């Protein structure tokens, strides 16, 4: 599940934009869930990329189809290079690379970047990978404007910046939570993710929480991560784009659904925004 990430797609010499911070973990003894049960406690960076990759390998082909459709429909020039900001473990990056795009990626988590580098080499790709912050951790309008200006500088005229952001569909009960499980071989990963927790109505800052429980060969591990993010209202976002300059607003959608335009959607929770670098 990507949050406040982006894909900047400049033309023949393309680029792309941001995503979420990671959390380091410390391993401590757990209550007896099995013979060798252990629990991992939260720290400052994502440090369970294998579990994250398994848990969040959901509908990625559909999202990449959406991105490629945006490149073909909205870019003013052919997109050949893509910068995946907040690339995580590479669910979009590797699929786009397999479709022939020249890829770069950045993520705040060194563990994610190292994990992705190994996956990419195994698949025969050599993307440029960097450890950097992402849009999801910018909590003020000033920083968002600076970010938009930086992304615009990285793009060729006519290139695109595609990103997603949460929005609230209910002020009385904004928090949303999802739970699911995935299996890969002998490993079972039970995941829960929640967003729009504890929204501050003035700063629009909220908390995201994630928990991954892994059960494999009689060992149980529990990984928890929490960080702050910022909700941006749709019309506020348009104003920030205009203030930053450099981009023209193209379109926005409810999720990665090419026919689900935001204005015509009921109770949208996730807006996916398409911006284009001015000529």
Coordinates of C-alpha atoms in Angstrom, one line a residue:
X1 CA 0.0 0.0 0.0
X2 CA 1.7 3.1 -1.1
X3 CA 1.3 6.4 0.7
X4 CA 2.1 9.8 -0.7
X5 CA 4.4 8.4 -3.2
X6 CA 4.9 9.6 -6.7
X7 CA 6.1 8.8 -10.2
X8 CA 7.6 11.6 -12.1
X9 CA 7.8 10.8 -15.7
X10 CA 9.9 13.3 -17.7
X11 CA 10.0 12.8 -21.5
X12 CA 12.9 11.1 -23.3
X13 CA 15.0 11.8 -20.2
X14 CA 12.4 11.2 -17.5
X15 CA 12.4 11.5 -13.7
X16 CA 10.1 10.7 -10.8
X17 CA 9.1 11.7 -7.0
X18 CA 8.5 10.7 -3.1
X19 CA 7.3 8.0 -0.2
X20 CA 7.2 6.9 3.6
X21 CA 10.0 6.6 6.2
X22 CA 11.1 3.2 7.6
X23 CA 11.5 1.9 11.1
X24 CA 14.5 -0.1 12.6
X25 CA 13.6 -2.9 14.9
X26 CA 15.2 -4.5 18.0
X27 CA 14.5 -8.1 18.7
X28 CA 13.3 -9.0 22.3
X29 CA 11.9 -12.2 23.8
X30 CA 8.1 -12.7 23.4
X31 CA 5.4 -14.5 25.3
X32 CA 5.3 -18.1 24.5
X33 CA 3.6 -18.2 21.1
X34 CA 5.7 -21.1 20.0
X35 CA 9.0 -22.9 21.0
X36 CA 11.2 -20.1 19.7
X37 CA 8.8 -17.2 19.5
X38 CA 10.4 -13.7 19.3
X39 CA 8.9 -10.2 18.9
X40 CA 10.5 -7.3 17.2
X41 CA 10.0 -3.9 18.7
X42 CA 9.8 -0.7 16.6
X43 CA 12.7 1.6 15.7
X44 CA 13.5 4.5 13.3
X45 CA 13.6 2.7 9.9
X46 CA 11.8 0.0 8.0
X47 CA 13.8 -3.1 8.7
X48 CA 11.5 -6.0 7.6
X49 CA 11.5 -5.5 3.8
X50 CA 10.9 -9.2 3.0
X51 CA 7.8 -9.2 5.2
X52 CA 6.7 -5.8 3.7
X53 CA 7.2 -7.1 0.2
X54 CA 5.0 -10.2 0.8
X55 CA 2.3 -8.4 2.7
X56 CA 1.8 -5.5 0.3
X57 CA 2.1 -7.4 -3.0
X58 CA -1.5 -6.4 -3.8
X59 CA -2.9 -5.2 -7.1
X60 CA 0.5 -3.9 -8.3
X61 CA -0.1 -4.9 -11.9
X62 CA -3.3 -2.8 -12.0
X63 CA -1.4 0.2 -10.5
X64 CA 1.4 -0.1 -13.0
X65 CA -1.1 -0.4 -15.8
X66 CA -2.7 2.9 -14.5
X67 CA 0.7 4.6 -14.4
X68 CA 1.6 3.5 -17.9
X69 CA -1.8 4.6 -19.1
X70 CA -1.1 8.1 -17.7
X71 CA 2.3 8.2 -19.4
X72 CA 0.7 7.5 -22.8
X73 CA -2.4 9.6 -22.3
X74 CA -1.1 12.7 -20.6
X75 CA 2.7 13.1 -21.2
X76 CA 3.7 15.6 -24.0
X77 CA 6.6 13.4 -25.0
X78 CA 7.4 9.7 -24.9
X79 CA 8.3 8.5 -21.4
X80 CA 11.5 6.4 -21.2
X81 CA 12.8 7.2 -17.7
X82 CA 11.0 7.0 -14.4
X83 CA 12.0 8.0 -10.9
X84 CA 10.0 6.0 -8.3
X85 CA 10.0 8.1 -5.1
X86 CA 9.1 6.1 -2.0
X87 CA 9.9 3.0 -4.0
X88 CA 9.8 0.7 -1.0
X89 CA 10.8 -2.8 -2.0
X90 CA 10.2 -2.1 -5.7
X91 CA 6.7 -3.4 -6.6
X92 CA 6.2 -0.6 -9.2
X93 CA 9.8 -0.1 -10.1
X94 CA 10.5 -3.7 -11.1
X95 CA 7.3 -4.0 -13.1
X96 CA 8.0 -0.8 -15.0
X97 CA 11.6 -1.9 -15.6
X98 CA 10.3 -5.2 -17.0
X99 CA 8.2 -3.1 -19.4
X100 CA 11.3 -1.4 -20.8
X101 CA 11.5 1.8 -18.7
X102 CA 14.8 3.0 -17.4
X103 CA 14.3 3.2 -13.6
X104 CA 15.6 5.1 -10.6
X105 CA 14.2 4.8 -7.1
X106 CA 14.5 6.5 -3.7
X107 CA 13.3 5.5 -0.3
X108 CA 14.0 6.6 3.3
X109 CA 14.8 3.1 4.4
X110 CA 18.3 1.8 3.8
X111 CA 17.0 -1.7 4.4
X112 CA 14.4 -1.3 1.6
X113 CA 17.0 0.0 -0.8
X114 CA 19.4 -2.9 -0.1
X115 CA 16.6 -5.4 -0.4
X116 CA 15.4 -3.8 -3.7
X117 CA 19.0 -3.8 -5.1
X118 CA 19.3 -7.5 -4.6
X119 CA 15.8 -8.1 -6.2
X120 CA 16.7 -5.9 -9.1
X121 CA 20.0 -7.7 -9.8
X122 CA 18.3 -11.0 -9.6
X123 CA 15.8 -9.8 -12.2
X124 CA 18.6 -8.5 -14.5
X125 CA 18.1 -4.8 -13.8
X126 CA 20.5 -2.1 -12.5
X127 CA 18.3 0.9 -11.3
X128 CA 19.9 3.9 -9.7
X129 CA 18.8 3.7 -6.0
X130 CA 19.1 6.4 -3.3
X131 CA 18.2 6.8 0.3
X132 CA 16.0 9.9 0.6
X133 CA 12.9 11.3 2.2
X134 CA 9.4 11.4 0.5
X135 CA 6.4 13.6 0.2
X136 CA 4.4 11.6 2.8
X137 CA 6.6 13.1 5.6
X138 CA 6.3 16.7 4.6
X139 CA 3.9 18.1 7.2
X140 CA 3.7 21.8 6.2
X141 CA 2.5 23.7 3.1
X142 CA 5.9 25.4 2.9
X143 CA 7.7 22.0 2.6
X144 CA 5.2 20.7 0.1
X145 CA 5.7 23.8 -2.1
X146 CA 9.5 23.3 -1.9
X147 CA 9.0 19.7 -2.8
X148 CA 6.9 20.4 -5.9
X149 CA 9.4 22.9 -7.1
X150 CA 12.2 20.3 -6.7
X151 CA 10.3 17.7 -8.6
X152 CA 9.5 20.2 -11.4
X153 CA 13.3 20.9 -11.7
X154 CA 13.9 17.2 -12.2
X155 CA 11.4 16.8 -15.1
X156 CA 11.7 17.6 -18.7
X157 CA 8.9 19.8 -20.1
X158 CA 5.9 17.8 -20.8
X159 CA 6.9 15.1 -18.3
X160 CA 4.5 13.9 -15.5
X161 CA 4.4 13.7 -11.8
X162 CA 1.9 11.1 -10.5
X163 CA 1.3 10.6 -6.8
X164 CA -1.3 9.6 -4.3
X165 CA -2.5 11.2 -1.0
X166 CA -5.1 10.3 1.6
X167 CA -8.1 12.4 2.0
X168 CA -10.9 12.1 4.6
X169 CA -14.4 11.1 3.6
X170 CA -15.7 11.6 7.1
X171 CA -14.8 14.2 9.7
X172 CA -16.7 12.4 12.5
X173 CA -14.9 9.0 12.0
X174 CA -11.9 9.5 9.6
X175 CA -9.7 6.6 10.6
X176 CA -9.6 3.6 8.3
X177 CA -8.1 0.1 9.0
X178 CA -7.4 -2.9 6.9
X179 CA -6.3 -6.4 7.9
X180 CA -5.3 -9.4 5.7
X181 CA -2.9 -12.3 5.4
X182 CA -0.5 -13.6 2.7
X183 CA 1.4 -16.8 2.4
X184 CA 4.7 -17.5 0.6
X185 CA 5.9 -21.1 1.0
X186 CA 6.1 -21.8 4.8
X187 CA 5.9 -18.2 5.7
X188 CA 2.6 -16.6 6.7
X189 CA 2.4 -12.8 7.1
X190 CA -0.6 -11.3 8.8
X191 CA -0.8 -7.6 8.2
X192 CA -2.8 -4.7 9.5
X193 CA -2.6 -1.1 8.3
X194 CA -4.5 2.0 9.5
X195 CA -4.4 5.6 8.4
X196 CA -6.1 8.9 9.4
X197 CA -5.7 8.2 13.1
X198 CA -5.7 11.1 15.5
X199 CA -6.2 13.8 12.9
X200 CA -5.3 17.2 14.1
X201 CA -8.0 19.5 12.6
X202 CA -5.7 22.5 12.4
X203 CA -2.4 21.0 11.2
X204 CA -4.2 18.2 9.2
X205 CA -1.5 15.9 10.5
X206 CA -2.4 12.3 11.3
X207 CA -0.8 9.0 12.3
X208 CA -0.4 5.9 10.2
X209 CA 0.2 2.5 11.8
X210 CA 1.3 -0.8 10.4
X211 CA 1.8 -4.2 12.1
X212 CA 3.2 -7.3 10.4
X213 CA 3.1 -10.7 12.2
X214 CA 5.3 -13.4 10.6
X215 CA 5.0 -17.1 11.4
X216 CA 7.6 -19.4 9.9
X217 CA 9.1 -22.7 11.1
X218 CA 7.7 -22.4 14.6
X219 CA 9.0 -18.8 15.0
X220 CA 6.7 -15.8 15.5
X221 CA 7.9 -12.2 14.8
X222 CA 5.9 -9.1 15.3
X223 CA 6.9 -5.8 13.6
X224 CA 5.2 -2.5 14.3
X225 CA 5.8 0.8 12.6
X226 CA 4.1 4.2 13.1
X227 CA 4.7 7.7 11.6
X228 CA 3.1 11.0 11.1
X229 CA 1.7 12.1 7.7
X230 CA -0.3 15.0 6.4
X231 CA -3.7 15.2 4.8
X232 CA -4.1 17.7 2.0
X233 CA -7.5 18.8 0.8
X234 CA -8.1 18.6 -3.0
X235 CA -8.6 22.3 -3.5
X236 CA -5.8 23.1 -1.2
X237 CA -3.5 20.9 -3.3
X238 CA -4.5 22.7 -6.4
X239 CA -3.6 26.0 -4.7
X240 CA -0.2 24.6 -3.6
X241 CA 0.5 23.4 -7.2
X242 CA -0.3 26.9 -8.5
X243 CA 1.8 28.6 -5.9
X244 CA 4.8 26.3 -6.6
X245 CA 4.7 27.0 -10.4
X246 CA 6.3 24.7 -12.9
X247 CA 3.3 22.3 -13.1
X248 CA -0.1 22.3 -14.7
X249 CA -2.8 20.3 -13.1
X250 CA -3.9 17.5 -15.5
X251 CA -6.4 15.2 -13.7
X252 CA -7.1 13.4 -10.4
X253 CA -8.7 10.1 -9.7
X254 CA -10.2 8.1 -6.8
X255 CA -7.5 5.4 -6.4
X256 CA -5.7 3.9 -9.4
X257 CA -8.9 3.8 -11.5
X258 CA -8.6 5.5 -14.8
X259 CA -12.3 6.1 -15.2
X260 CA -13.0 7.1 -11.6
X261 CA -12.5 10.9 -11.7
X262 CA -12.4 12.4 -8.2
X263 CA -15.3 14.9 -8.6
X264 CA -17.6 12.1 -9.7
X265 CA -16.6 9.7 -6.9
X266 CA -18.6 9.1 -3.7
X267 CA -16.7 9.1 -0.4
X268 CA -13.2 9.0 -2.0
X269 CA -10.4 8.1 0.4
X270 CA -7.3 8.2 -1.8
X271 CA -6.7 10.8 -4.5
X272 CA -4.2 10.0 -7.3
X273 CA -3.0 13.2 -8.9
X274 CA -1.5 13.8 -12.3
X275 CA 0.6 16.9 -12.8
X276 CA 2.5 17.9 -16.0
X277 CA 5.7 20.0 -16.2
X278 CA 4.9 23.2 -18.1
X279 CA 6.4 23.6 -21.6

